[in-house]
Tab-separated table of C-alpha atoms in Angstrom:
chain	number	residue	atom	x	y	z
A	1	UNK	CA	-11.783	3.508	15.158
A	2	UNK	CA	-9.010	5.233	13.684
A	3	UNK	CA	-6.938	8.390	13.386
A	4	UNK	CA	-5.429	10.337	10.472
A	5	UNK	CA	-3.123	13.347	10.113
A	6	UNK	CA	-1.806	14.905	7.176
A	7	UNK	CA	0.177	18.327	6.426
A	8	UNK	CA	1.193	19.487	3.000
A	9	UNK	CA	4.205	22.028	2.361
A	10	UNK	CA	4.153	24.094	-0.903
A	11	UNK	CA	7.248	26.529	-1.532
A	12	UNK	CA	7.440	28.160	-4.592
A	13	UNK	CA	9.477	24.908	-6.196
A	14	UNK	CA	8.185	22.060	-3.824
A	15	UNK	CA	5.356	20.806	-2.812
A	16	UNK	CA	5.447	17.922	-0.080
A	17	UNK	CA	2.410	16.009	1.173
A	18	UNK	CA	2.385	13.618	3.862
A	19	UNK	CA	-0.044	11.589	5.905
A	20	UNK	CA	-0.104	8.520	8.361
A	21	UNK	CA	-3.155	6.833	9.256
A	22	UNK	CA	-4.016	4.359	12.553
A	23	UNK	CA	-6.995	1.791	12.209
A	24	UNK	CA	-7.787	-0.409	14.985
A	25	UNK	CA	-10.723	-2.849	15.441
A	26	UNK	CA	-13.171	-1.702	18.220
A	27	UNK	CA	-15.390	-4.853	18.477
A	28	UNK	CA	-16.823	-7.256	15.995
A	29	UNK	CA	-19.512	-9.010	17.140
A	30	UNK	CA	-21.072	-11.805	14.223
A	31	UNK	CA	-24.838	-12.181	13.522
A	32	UNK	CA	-24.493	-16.037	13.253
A	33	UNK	CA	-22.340	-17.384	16.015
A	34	UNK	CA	-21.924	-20.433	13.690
A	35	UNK	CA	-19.939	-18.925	11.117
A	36	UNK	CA	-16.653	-20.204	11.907
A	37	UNK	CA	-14.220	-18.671	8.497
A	38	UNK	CA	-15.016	-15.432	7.822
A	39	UNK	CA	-12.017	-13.769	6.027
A	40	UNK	CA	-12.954	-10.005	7.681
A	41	UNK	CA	-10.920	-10.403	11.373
A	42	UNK	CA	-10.718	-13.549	13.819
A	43	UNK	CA	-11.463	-11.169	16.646
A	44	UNK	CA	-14.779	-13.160	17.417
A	45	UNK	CA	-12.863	-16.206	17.787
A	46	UNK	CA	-10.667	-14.883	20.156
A	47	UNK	CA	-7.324	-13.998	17.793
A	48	UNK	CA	-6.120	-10.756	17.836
A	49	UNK	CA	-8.452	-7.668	17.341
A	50	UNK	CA	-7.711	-6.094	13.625
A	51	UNK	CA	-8.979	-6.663	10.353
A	52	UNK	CA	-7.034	-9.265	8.301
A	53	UNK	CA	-6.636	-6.687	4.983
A	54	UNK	CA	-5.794	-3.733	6.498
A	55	UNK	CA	-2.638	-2.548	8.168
A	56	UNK	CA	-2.496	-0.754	11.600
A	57	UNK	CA	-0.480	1.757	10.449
A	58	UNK	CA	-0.549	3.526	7.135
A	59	UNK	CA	1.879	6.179	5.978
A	60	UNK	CA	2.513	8.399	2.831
A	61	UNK	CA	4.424	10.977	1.155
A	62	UNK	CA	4.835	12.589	-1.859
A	63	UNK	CA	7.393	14.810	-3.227
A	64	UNK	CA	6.952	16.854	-6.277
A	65	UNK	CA	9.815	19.255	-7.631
A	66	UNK	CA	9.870	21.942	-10.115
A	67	UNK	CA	13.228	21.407	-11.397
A	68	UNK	CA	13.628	23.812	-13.768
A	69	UNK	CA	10.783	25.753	-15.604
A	70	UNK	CA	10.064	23.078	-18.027
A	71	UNK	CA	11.173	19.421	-16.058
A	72	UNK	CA	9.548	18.174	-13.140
A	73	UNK	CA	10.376	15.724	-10.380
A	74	UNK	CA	7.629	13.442	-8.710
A	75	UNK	CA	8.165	10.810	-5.984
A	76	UNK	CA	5.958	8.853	-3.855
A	77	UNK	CA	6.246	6.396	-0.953
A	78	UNK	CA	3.326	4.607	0.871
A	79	UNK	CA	4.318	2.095	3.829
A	80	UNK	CA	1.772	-0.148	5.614
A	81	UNK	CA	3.165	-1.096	8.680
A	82	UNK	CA	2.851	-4.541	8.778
A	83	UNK	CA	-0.693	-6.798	9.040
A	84	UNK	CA	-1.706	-8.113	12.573
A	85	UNK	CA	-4.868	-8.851	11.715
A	86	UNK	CA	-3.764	-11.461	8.930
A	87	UNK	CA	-1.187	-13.017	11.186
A	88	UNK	CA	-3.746	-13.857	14.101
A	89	UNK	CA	-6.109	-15.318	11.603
A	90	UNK	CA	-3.365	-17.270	10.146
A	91	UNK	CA	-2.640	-18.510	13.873
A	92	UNK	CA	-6.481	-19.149	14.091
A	93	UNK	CA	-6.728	-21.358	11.382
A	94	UNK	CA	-3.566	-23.135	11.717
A	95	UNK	CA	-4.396	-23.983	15.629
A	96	UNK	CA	-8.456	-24.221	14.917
A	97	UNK	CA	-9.973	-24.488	11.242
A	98	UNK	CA	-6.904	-26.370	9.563
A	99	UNK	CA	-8.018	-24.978	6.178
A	100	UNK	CA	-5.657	-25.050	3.477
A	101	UNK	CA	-8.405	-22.950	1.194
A	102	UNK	CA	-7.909	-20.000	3.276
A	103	UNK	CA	-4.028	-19.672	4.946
A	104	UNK	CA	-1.775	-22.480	6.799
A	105	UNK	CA	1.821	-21.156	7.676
A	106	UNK	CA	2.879	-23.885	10.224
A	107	UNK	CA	6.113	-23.858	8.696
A	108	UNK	CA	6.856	-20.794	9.808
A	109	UNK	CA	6.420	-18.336	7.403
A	110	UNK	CA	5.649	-14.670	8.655
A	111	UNK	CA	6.735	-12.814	5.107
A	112	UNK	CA	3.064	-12.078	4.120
A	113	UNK	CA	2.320	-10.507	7.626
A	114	UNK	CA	5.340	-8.119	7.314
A	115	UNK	CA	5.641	-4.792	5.843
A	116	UNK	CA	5.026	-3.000	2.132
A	117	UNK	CA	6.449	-0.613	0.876
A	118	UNK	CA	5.942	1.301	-2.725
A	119	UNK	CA	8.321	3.788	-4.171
A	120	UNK	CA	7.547	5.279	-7.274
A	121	UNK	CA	9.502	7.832	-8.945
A	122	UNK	CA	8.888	10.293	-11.868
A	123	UNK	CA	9.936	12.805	-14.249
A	124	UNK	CA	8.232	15.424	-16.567
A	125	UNK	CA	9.413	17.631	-19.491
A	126	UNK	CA	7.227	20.155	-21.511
A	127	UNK	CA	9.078	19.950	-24.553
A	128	UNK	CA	6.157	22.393	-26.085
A	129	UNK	CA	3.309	23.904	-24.191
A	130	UNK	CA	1.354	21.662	-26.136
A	131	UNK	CA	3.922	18.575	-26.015
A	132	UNK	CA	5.001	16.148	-22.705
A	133	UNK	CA	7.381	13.764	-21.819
A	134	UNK	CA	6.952	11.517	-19.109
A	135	UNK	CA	9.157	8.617	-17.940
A	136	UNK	CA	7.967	6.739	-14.335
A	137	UNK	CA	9.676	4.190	-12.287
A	138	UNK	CA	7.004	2.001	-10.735
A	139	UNK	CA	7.488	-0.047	-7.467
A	140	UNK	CA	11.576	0.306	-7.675
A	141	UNK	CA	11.965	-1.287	-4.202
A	142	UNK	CA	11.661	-4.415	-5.835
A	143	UNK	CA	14.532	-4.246	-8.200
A	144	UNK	CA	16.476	-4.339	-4.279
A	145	UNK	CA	14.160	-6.768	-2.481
A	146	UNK	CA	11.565	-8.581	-4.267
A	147	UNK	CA	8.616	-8.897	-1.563
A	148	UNK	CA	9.280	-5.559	-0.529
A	149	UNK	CA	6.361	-4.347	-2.085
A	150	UNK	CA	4.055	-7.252	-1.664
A	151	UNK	CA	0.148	-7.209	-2.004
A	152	UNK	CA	-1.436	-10.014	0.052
A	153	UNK	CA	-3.996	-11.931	-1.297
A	154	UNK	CA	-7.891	-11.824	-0.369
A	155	UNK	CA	-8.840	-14.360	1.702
A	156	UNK	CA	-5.061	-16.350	2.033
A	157	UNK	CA	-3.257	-13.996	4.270
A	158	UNK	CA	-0.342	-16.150	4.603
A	159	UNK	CA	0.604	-15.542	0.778
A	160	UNK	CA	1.022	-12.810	-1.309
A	161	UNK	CA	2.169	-11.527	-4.416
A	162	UNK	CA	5.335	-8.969	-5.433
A	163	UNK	CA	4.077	-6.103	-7.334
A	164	UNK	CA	6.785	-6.038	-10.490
A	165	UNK	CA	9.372	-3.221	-11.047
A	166	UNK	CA	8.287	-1.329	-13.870
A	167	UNK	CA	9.126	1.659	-16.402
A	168	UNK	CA	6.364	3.504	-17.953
A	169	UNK	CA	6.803	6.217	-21.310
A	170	UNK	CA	4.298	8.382	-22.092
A	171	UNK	CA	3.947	11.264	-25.164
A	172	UNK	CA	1.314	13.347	-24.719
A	173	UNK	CA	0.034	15.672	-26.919
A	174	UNK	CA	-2.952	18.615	-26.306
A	175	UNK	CA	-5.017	19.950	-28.342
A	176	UNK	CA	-5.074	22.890	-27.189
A	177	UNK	CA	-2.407	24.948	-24.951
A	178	UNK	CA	-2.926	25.809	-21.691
């Protein structure tokens, strides 16, 4: 079951658009009781009672400015709140399975069950009404903190991956105006 709320704002310059989601795991009940390493949620073994991929919590915003009449500002931010789900199957398997295919952190490590966050940032610029500049930062949290904006991996919830910092240019030209 979950729950999700969003409200937008849009002024004559500004529009603003934000949301937050909650997901929690009702019951999971497995066809074959045998099936001991299912990578979905460790809830039928008796370890926590969320799904290892998803966070609990899920929030977003966006920010988009007109500048001036011809530049334009663009920002967005999505946070998931951490991932319970992943961190009790990680507890499962290091206490029960003992499977180094699918996630042992007995030495301690909680980074991958933290949480994520993504900024991205952007700017565009009608140099014609038939001609655009764009310039985007991409994930700039981790030009401060590297695992800031992690992505976990299928299947290993104890390790993940940082999402690189990157700069994107784009010229775009149409065909006809608008």
């Amino acid at each position: 079951y979950g729950l999700e709320t969003e409200a937008t704002y849009r002024g004559r310059r500004h529009q603003v658009w934000l949301s937050y989601a909650f997901t929690r795991l009702r019951d999971f009940v497995l066809a074959d009781v045998n099936l001991v390493n299912q990578t979905e949620t460790s809830a039928p073994y008796g370890y926590g009672n969320d799904l290892h991929h998803f966070p609990r919590h899920v929030g977003k915003m966006t920010w988009n400015a007109q500048v001036r009449p011809r530049l334009r500002l663009m920002t967005s931010l999505r946070l998931f709140w951490g991932f319970d789900g992943a961190e009790a199957y990680a507890r499962y398997n290091n206490e029960v399975l003992q499977q180094l295919s699918l996630t042992l952190t007995d030495d301690g490590r909680t980074d991958a069950f933290e949480g994520s966050a993504f900024v991205n940032l952007g700017v565009a610029y009608d140099v014609t009404r038939r001609i655009q500049i764009n310039a985007h930062a991409h994930n700039v949290l981790g030009w401060l903190q590297h695992d800031v904006n992690k992505r976990n991996f299928f299947g290993r919830m104890g390790g993940y991956r940082s999402q690189a910092p990157a700069i994107s240019l784009q010229l775009s030209h149409r065909l006809t105006t608008p």
